[in-house]
Amino acid sequence: MDDARMMDWLIALHAGLPRLGPGRDTATRRALADCVGLPATPDILDVGCGGGASSLVLAEATAGHITAVDRVPLFLRELRTRAQSRGLDGRIRPLVADMHAMPLRSAAFDLIWSEGAIYIIGFDAGLTHWRSLLRPRGWLVVSELSWLTDHPPAAFLDSWREGYPGMRNVADNLAAASSLGWEPVGHFPLPADAWTIDYYGPLHARLPSFRADHADDPEAQAVADMTEREIALMADAAGICGYVFYILRRAG
């Protein structure tokens, strides 16, 4: 199965779910609280926003304007509907774009946000390319899959060596950020149940109907199998690996 076809199946599997990856509203708010000194009405860019779980929290927690970028129109339509239902659509602008080449002005934002998506471009590449979009002393908050131990079990090493070979530990990510012109202000791991409950709970409940709807398609069944293997693996991931929030400020 080629990458484009797999992406189509993953979109179909996740359509309508409250989250497209691990996360929790309280964790988003905790990371935002570390961004001290934002303007009263900050300009915020949410990269890889998916269905907008983070965008909605940022709009509720600030008086800012959010540009929410994703390359999947379906997810942005879901965000628009959710924003309208909360009366936030006037401050959230969905934008279909590839994070590798976003059609945005330099120095246009006070805060760039990206939960569970920077891996698409790569941690170092995101920190490098997105820096020019921030105003001086602007903020960048990302959650990045990271090793939480120096000695991960073989099952995790083997799985993530294929799924995300660029994964590093927290210290190495902080060092990379410093070398790329950022001041690390804070970091913390996402709670394990933000994976098992907030993300995997609805996703696991979706799998039986997804399998039934595509019973005769081996590619769809392969994507469901892959998803079930990931859920089983990450059930025991506490203290081994997980998403870590990195709160960074542009140096200079």
mmCIF file of C-alpha atoms in Angstrom:
data_model
loop_
_atom_site.group_PDB
_atom_site.id
_atom_site.type_symbol
_atom_site.label_atom_id
_atom_site.label_comp_id
_atom_site.label_asym_id
_atom_site.label_seq_id
_atom_site.Cartn_x
_atom_site.Cartn_y
_atom_site.Cartn_z
ATOM 1 C CA MET A 1 0.000 0.000 0.000
ATOM 2 C CA ASP A 2 1.486 3.359 -0.964
ATOM 3 C CA ASP A 3 1.603 6.320 1.423
ATOM 4 C CA ALA A 4 -1.213 8.221 -0.297
ATOM 5 C CA ARG A 5 -3.567 5.254 -0.098
ATOM 6 C CA MET A 6 -2.721 4.661 3.559
ATOM 7 C CA MET A 7 -3.427 8.324 4.300
ATOM 8 C CA ASP A 8 -6.842 8.000 2.637
ATOM 9 C CA TRP A 9 -7.717 5.075 4.891
ATOM 10 C CA LEU A 10 -6.434 6.837 8.010
ATOM 11 C CA ILE A 11 -8.569 9.872 7.161
ATOM 12 C CA ALA A 12 -11.615 7.642 6.752
ATOM 13 C CA LEU A 13 -10.891 5.915 10.063
ATOM 14 C CA HIS A 14 -10.502 9.185 11.979
ATOM 15 C CA ALA A 15 -13.251 11.251 10.345
ATOM 16 C CA GLY A 16 -15.572 12.740 12.956
ATOM 17 C CA LEU A 17 -13.521 11.663 15.970
ATOM 18 C CA PRO A 18 -12.970 14.307 18.676
ATOM 19 C CA ARG A 19 -9.182 13.964 18.384
ATOM 20 C CA LEU A 20 -6.861 12.820 15.629
ATOM 21 C CA GLY A 21 -4.012 12.128 18.054
ATOM 22 C CA PRO A 22 -3.210 12.011 21.754
ATOM 23 C CA GLY A 23 -4.060 15.188 23.634
ATOM 24 C CA ARG A 24 -6.106 16.780 26.377
ATOM 25 C CA ASP A 25 -7.610 20.234 26.769
ATOM 26 C CA THR A 26 -6.044 20.715 30.206
ATOM 27 C CA ALA A 27 -2.586 19.960 28.780
ATOM 28 C CA THR A 28 -3.120 22.516 26.016
ATOM 29 C CA ARG A 29 -4.100 25.121 28.594
ATOM 30 C CA ARG A 30 -1.133 24.229 30.807
ATOM 31 C CA ALA A 31 1.319 24.742 27.941
ATOM 32 C CA LEU A 32 -0.382 27.989 26.938
ATOM 33 C CA ALA A 33 -0.031 29.319 30.494
ATOM 34 C CA ASP A 34 3.760 29.140 30.129
ATOM 35 C CA CYS A 35 3.659 31.592 27.210
ATOM 36 C CA VAL A 36 3.919 34.631 29.453
ATOM 37 C CA GLY A 37 3.526 38.081 27.961
ATOM 38 C CA LEU A 38 1.451 37.319 24.881
ATOM 39 C CA PRO A 39 -0.419 40.318 23.459
ATOM 40 C CA ALA A 40 -4.032 40.828 24.523
ATOM 41 C CA THR A 41 -5.218 39.625 21.112
ATOM 42 C CA PRO A 42 -2.418 37.378 19.853
ATOM 43 C CA ASP A 43 -2.110 36.150 16.287
ATOM 44 C CA ILE A 44 -1.838 32.367 16.564
ATOM 45 C CA LEU A 45 -0.922 29.747 13.963
ATOM 46 C CA ASP A 46 -2.030 26.148 14.624
ATOM 47 C CA VAL A 47 -0.034 23.860 12.304
ATOM 48 C CA GLY A 48 -1.467 20.433 11.531
ATOM 49 C CA CYS A 49 -4.665 21.325 13.375
ATOM 50 C CA GLY A 50 -6.721 18.331 12.227
ATOM 51 C CA GLY A 51 -10.304 18.675 13.420
ATOM 52 C CA GLY A 52 -9.325 21.616 15.582
ATOM 53 C CA ALA A 53 -9.176 20.294 19.151
ATOM 54 C CA SER A 54 -6.293 22.638 19.995
ATOM 55 C CA SER A 55 -7.569 25.546 17.888
ATOM 56 C CA LEU A 56 -10.834 25.586 19.819
ATOM 57 C CA VAL A 57 -9.067 25.606 23.188
ATOM 58 C CA LEU A 58 -6.734 28.397 22.065
ATOM 59 C CA ALA A 59 -9.709 30.465 20.887
ATOM 60 C CA GLU A 60 -11.524 29.915 24.171
ATOM 61 C CA ALA A 61 -8.477 30.615 26.334
ATOM 62 C CA THR A 62 -7.365 33.800 24.540
ATOM 63 C CA ALA A 63 -8.936 36.711 22.703
ATOM 64 C CA GLY A 64 -6.679 35.930 19.758
ATOM 65 C CA HIS A 65 -7.209 35.095 16.108
ATOM 66 C CA ILE A 66 -6.209 31.580 15.058
ATOM 67 C CA THR A 67 -5.082 30.518 11.592
ATOM 68 C CA ALA A 68 -5.678 26.757 11.585
ATOM 69 C CA VAL A 69 -3.678 24.908 8.921
ATOM 70 C CA ASP A 70 -4.191 21.348 7.725
ATOM 71 C CA ARG A 71 -3.854 19.655 4.349
ATOM 72 C CA VAL A 72 -7.090 17.645 4.720
ATOM 73 C CA PRO A 73 -10.194 19.677 3.746
ATOM 74 C CA LEU A 74 -12.514 17.243 5.551
ATOM 75 C CA PHE A 75 -10.880 17.941 8.905
ATOM 76 C CA LEU A 76 -11.069 21.694 8.350
ATOM 77 C CA ARG A 77 -14.776 21.413 7.553
ATOM 78 C CA GLU A 78 -15.200 19.597 10.868
ATOM 79 C CA LEU A 79 -13.292 22.403 12.616
ATOM 80 C CA ARG A 80 -15.506 25.036 11.012
ATOM 81 C CA THR A 81 -18.649 23.249 12.194
ATOM 82 C CA ARG A 82 -17.302 22.887 15.741
ATOM 83 C CA ALA A 83 -16.187 26.512 15.843
ATOM 84 C CA GLN A 84 -19.620 27.687 14.690
ATOM 85 C CA SER A 85 -21.341 25.632 17.376
ATOM 86 C CA ARG A 86 -19.239 27.393 20.040
ATOM 87 C CA GLY A 87 -19.529 30.852 18.539
ATOM 88 C CA LEU A 88 -15.803 30.934 17.727
ATOM 89 C CA ASP A 89 -15.869 30.871 13.928
ATOM 90 C CA GLY A 90 -15.193 34.602 13.730
ATOM 91 C CA ARG A 91 -11.757 34.102 15.299
ATOM 92 C CA ILE A 92 -10.681 30.851 13.635
ATOM 93 C CA ARG A 93 -9.596 30.863 9.992
ATOM 94 C CA PRO A 94 -9.210 27.365 8.499
ATOM 95 C CA LEU A 95 -6.543 27.190 5.802
ATOM 96 C CA VAL A 96 -5.872 24.212 3.533
ATOM 97 C CA ALA A 97 -2.106 24.052 3.128
ATOM 98 C CA ASP A 98 0.916 21.772 3.414
ATOM 99 C CA MET A 99 3.017 22.579 6.476
ATOM 100 C CA HIS A 100 6.148 22.314 4.315
ATOM 101 C CA ALA A 101 5.142 25.409 2.336
ATOM 102 C CA MET A 102 2.463 27.490 4.054
ATOM 103 C CA PRO A 103 1.403 30.640 2.150
ATOM 104 C CA LEU A 104 1.892 32.953 5.114
ATOM 105 C CA ARG A 105 3.713 36.239 5.689
ATOM 106 C CA SER A 106 6.933 36.388 7.669
ATOM 107 C CA ALA A 107 6.727 37.739 11.216
ATOM 108 C CA ALA A 108 2.924 37.450 11.190
ATOM 109 C CA PHE A 109 2.367 35.515 14.426
ATOM 110 C CA ASP A 110 2.906 35.852 18.153
ATOM 111 C CA LEU A 111 2.463 32.137 18.825
ATOM 112 C CA ILE A 112 2.838 29.004 16.704
ATOM 113 C CA TRP A 113 1.165 25.853 18.005
ATOM 114 C CA SER A 114 1.445 22.260 16.781
ATOM 115 C CA GLU A 115 0.206 19.258 18.739
ATOM 116 C CA GLY A 116 1.264 15.836 17.531
ATOM 117 C CA ALA A 117 2.031 17.008 14.002
ATOM 118 C CA ILE A 118 5.581 18.383 13.775
ATOM 119 C CA TYR A 119 6.857 14.841 13.117
ATOM 120 C CA ILE A 120 5.432 15.206 9.579
ATOM 121 C CA ILE A 121 8.093 17.770 8.715
ATOM 122 C CA GLY A 122 10.567 16.744 11.430
ATOM 123 C CA PHE A 123 11.307 18.437 14.754
ATOM 124 C CA ASP A 124 14.444 20.262 13.608
ATOM 125 C CA ALA A 125 12.947 21.225 10.247
ATOM 126 C CA GLY A 126 9.827 22.638 11.872
ATOM 127 C CA LEU A 127 11.849 24.680 14.349
ATOM 128 C CA THR A 128 13.977 25.970 11.488
ATOM 129 C CA HIS A 129 11.342 26.777 8.868
ATOM 130 C CA TRP A 130 8.598 28.108 11.126
ATOM 131 C CA ARG A 131 10.873 30.502 13.008
ATOM 132 C CA SER A 132 10.556 33.192 10.328
ATOM 133 C CA LEU A 133 6.766 33.246 10.755
ATOM 134 C CA LEU A 134 7.103 34.517 14.332
ATOM 135 C CA ARG A 135 7.531 38.061 15.500
ATOM 136 C CA PRO A 136 10.619 38.809 17.615
ATOM 137 C CA ARG A 137 10.449 36.993 20.948
ATOM 138 C CA GLY A 138 7.432 35.033 19.742
ATOM 139 C CA TRP A 139 6.467 31.629 21.123
ATOM 140 C CA LEU A 140 6.448 28.124 19.689
ATOM 141 C CA VAL A 141 4.669 25.242 21.437
ATOM 142 C CA VAL A 142 4.843 21.730 19.993
ATOM 143 C CA SER A 143 4.137 18.269 21.305
ATOM 144 C CA GLU A 144 6.604 15.745 19.964
ATOM 145 C CA LEU A 145 6.866 11.993 20.381
ATOM 146 C CA SER A 146 9.896 11.486 22.639
ATOM 147 C CA TRP A 147 11.726 8.770 24.511
ATOM 148 C CA LEU A 148 11.196 9.094 28.260
ATOM 149 C CA THR A 149 13.890 6.584 29.182
ATOM 150 C CA ASP A 150 17.432 5.916 28.031
ATOM 151 C CA HIS A 151 16.742 2.188 27.830
ATOM 152 C CA PRO A 152 13.459 1.515 25.992
ATOM 153 C CA PRO A 153 12.400 -2.137 25.630
ATOM 154 C CA ALA A 154 13.154 -3.855 22.338
ATOM 155 C CA ALA A 155 9.479 -3.987 21.313
ATOM 156 C CA PHE A 156 9.245 -0.207 21.455
ATOM 157 C CA LEU A 157 12.584 0.305 19.727
ATOM 158 C CA ASP A 158 11.616 -2.011 16.888
ATOM 159 C CA SER A 159 8.179 -0.478 16.440
ATOM 160 C CA TRP A 160 9.210 3.175 16.483
ATOM 161 C CA ARG A 161 12.410 2.554 14.505
ATOM 162 C CA GLU A 162 10.064 1.865 11.606
ATOM 163 C CA GLY A 163 7.271 4.304 12.515
ATOM 164 C CA TYR A 164 9.379 7.279 13.607
ATOM 165 C CA PRO A 165 13.125 6.635 13.298
ATOM 166 C CA GLY A 166 13.919 10.267 14.183
ATOM 167 C CA MET A 167 12.491 10.038 17.706
ATOM 168 C CA ARG A 168 14.872 11.416 20.376
ATOM 169 C CA ASN A 169 14.839 11.840 24.124
ATOM 170 C CA VAL A 170 13.814 15.055 25.857
ATOM 171 C CA ALA A 171 17.349 16.283 26.541
ATOM 172 C CA ASP A 172 18.350 15.895 22.893
ATOM 173 C CA ASN A 173 15.264 17.764 21.685
ATOM 174 C CA LEU A 174 15.928 20.620 24.110
ATOM 175 C CA ALA A 175 19.545 20.786 22.968
ATOM 176 C CA ALA A 176 18.441 20.848 19.333
ATOM 177 C CA ALA A 177 16.002 23.668 20.067
ATOM 178 C CA SER A 178 18.715 25.731 21.731
ATOM 179 C CA SER A 179 21.063 25.203 18.802
ATOM 180 C CA LEU A 180 18.383 26.355 16.355
ATOM 181 C CA GLY A 181 17.756 29.723 17.978
ATOM 182 C CA TRP A 182 15.152 28.941 20.626
ATOM 183 C CA GLU A 183 15.050 29.444 24.380
ATOM 184 C CA PRO A 184 13.444 26.405 26.058
ATOM 185 C CA VAL A 185 11.070 27.771 28.694
ATOM 186 C CA GLY A 186 9.358 24.590 29.819
ATOM 187 C CA HIS A 187 8.434 21.027 28.936
ATOM 188 C CA PHE A 188 6.214 18.265 30.309
ATOM 189 C CA PRO A 189 4.945 14.870 29.133
ATOM 190 C CA LEU A 190 1.375 14.340 28.066
ATOM 191 C CA PRO A 191 -0.420 12.070 30.578
ATOM 192 C CA ALA A 192 -0.573 8.446 29.487
ATOM 193 C CA ASP A 193 -4.366 8.394 29.634
ATOM 194 C CA ALA A 194 -4.474 11.239 27.117
ATOM 195 C CA TRP A 195 -3.464 8.422 24.770
ATOM 196 C CA THR A 196 -5.452 5.509 26.206
ATOM 197 C CA ILE A 197 -8.690 7.371 27.020
ATOM 198 C CA ASP A 198 -8.853 10.663 25.119
ATOM 199 C CA TYR A 199 -7.522 9.363 21.792
ATOM 200 C CA TYR A 200 -7.576 5.573 21.712
ATOM 201 C CA GLY A 201 -10.959 5.252 23.444
ATOM 202 C CA PRO A 202 -13.037 6.731 20.587
ATOM 203 C CA LEU A 203 -10.668 5.291 17.967
ATOM 204 C CA HIS A 204 -10.965 1.760 19.348
ATOM 205 C CA ALA A 205 -14.744 2.104 19.449
ATOM 206 C CA ARG A 206 -14.706 3.106 15.773
ATOM 207 C CA LEU A 207 -12.702 0.077 14.570
ATOM 208 C CA PRO A 208 -15.513 -2.542 14.435
ATOM 209 C CA SER A 209 -17.736 -0.392 12.210
ATOM 210 C CA PHE A 210 -14.736 0.575 10.053
ATOM 211 C CA ARG A 211 -13.871 -3.102 9.563
ATOM 212 C CA ALA A 212 -17.483 -3.957 8.758
ATOM 213 C CA ASP A 213 -17.841 -1.098 6.271
ATOM 214 C CA HIS A 214 -14.708 -2.254 4.417
ATOM 215 C CA ALA A 215 -14.906 -5.989 5.009
ATOM 216 C CA ASP A 216 -13.827 -6.850 1.470
ATOM 217 C CA ASP A 217 -10.901 -4.445 1.264
ATOM 218 C CA PRO A 218 -7.570 -5.886 2.490
ATOM 219 C CA GLU A 219 -5.952 -2.444 2.606
ATOM 220 C CA ALA A 220 -8.579 -1.133 5.016
ATOM 221 C CA GLN A 221 -8.189 -4.234 7.184
ATOM 222 C CA ALA A 222 -4.405 -3.746 7.197
ATOM 223 C CA VAL A 223 -4.842 -0.173 8.473
ATOM 224 C CA ALA A 224 -7.185 -1.431 11.192
ATOM 225 C CA ASP A 225 -4.649 -4.123 12.140
ATOM 226 C CA MET A 226 -1.874 -1.521 12.318
ATOM 227 C CA THR A 227 -4.024 0.688 14.527
ATOM 228 C CA GLU A 228 -4.835 -2.158 16.906
ATOM 229 C CA ARG A 229 -1.139 -3.039 17.202
ATOM 230 C CA GLU A 230 -0.310 0.577 18.089
ATOM 231 C CA ILE A 231 -3.077 0.714 20.707
ATOM 232 C CA ALA A 232 -1.801 -2.518 22.279
ATOM 233 C CA LEU A 233 1.808 -1.329 22.258
ATOM 234 C CA MET A 234 1.088 2.077 23.782
ATOM 235 C CA ALA A 235 -1.045 0.616 26.555
ATOM 236 C CA ASP A 236 2.261 -0.130 28.307
ATOM 237 C CA ALA A 237 4.167 2.981 27.239
ATOM 238 C CA ALA A 238 4.020 4.985 30.479
ATOM 239 C CA GLY A 239 7.560 6.085 31.339
ATOM 240 C CA ILE A 240 8.945 4.719 28.057
ATOM 241 C CA CYS A 241 7.762 7.077 25.347
ATOM 242 C CA GLY A 242 5.013 9.579 24.702
ATOM 243 C CA TYR A 243 4.269 13.066 23.545
ATOM 244 C CA VAL A 244 6.148 15.821 25.353
ATOM 245 C CA PHE A 245 5.128 19.459 25.196
ATOM 246 C CA TYR A 246 8.042 21.803 24.418
ATOM 247 C CA ILE A 247 7.448 25.477 25.181
ATOM 248 C CA LEU A 248 10.029 27.540 23.290
ATOM 249 C CA ARG A 249 10.636 31.251 22.802
ATOM 250 C CA ARG A 250 12.322 32.726 19.772
ATOM 251 C CA ALA A 251 15.759 33.990 20.763
ATOM 252 C CA GLY A 252 16.136 37.449 19.268
#
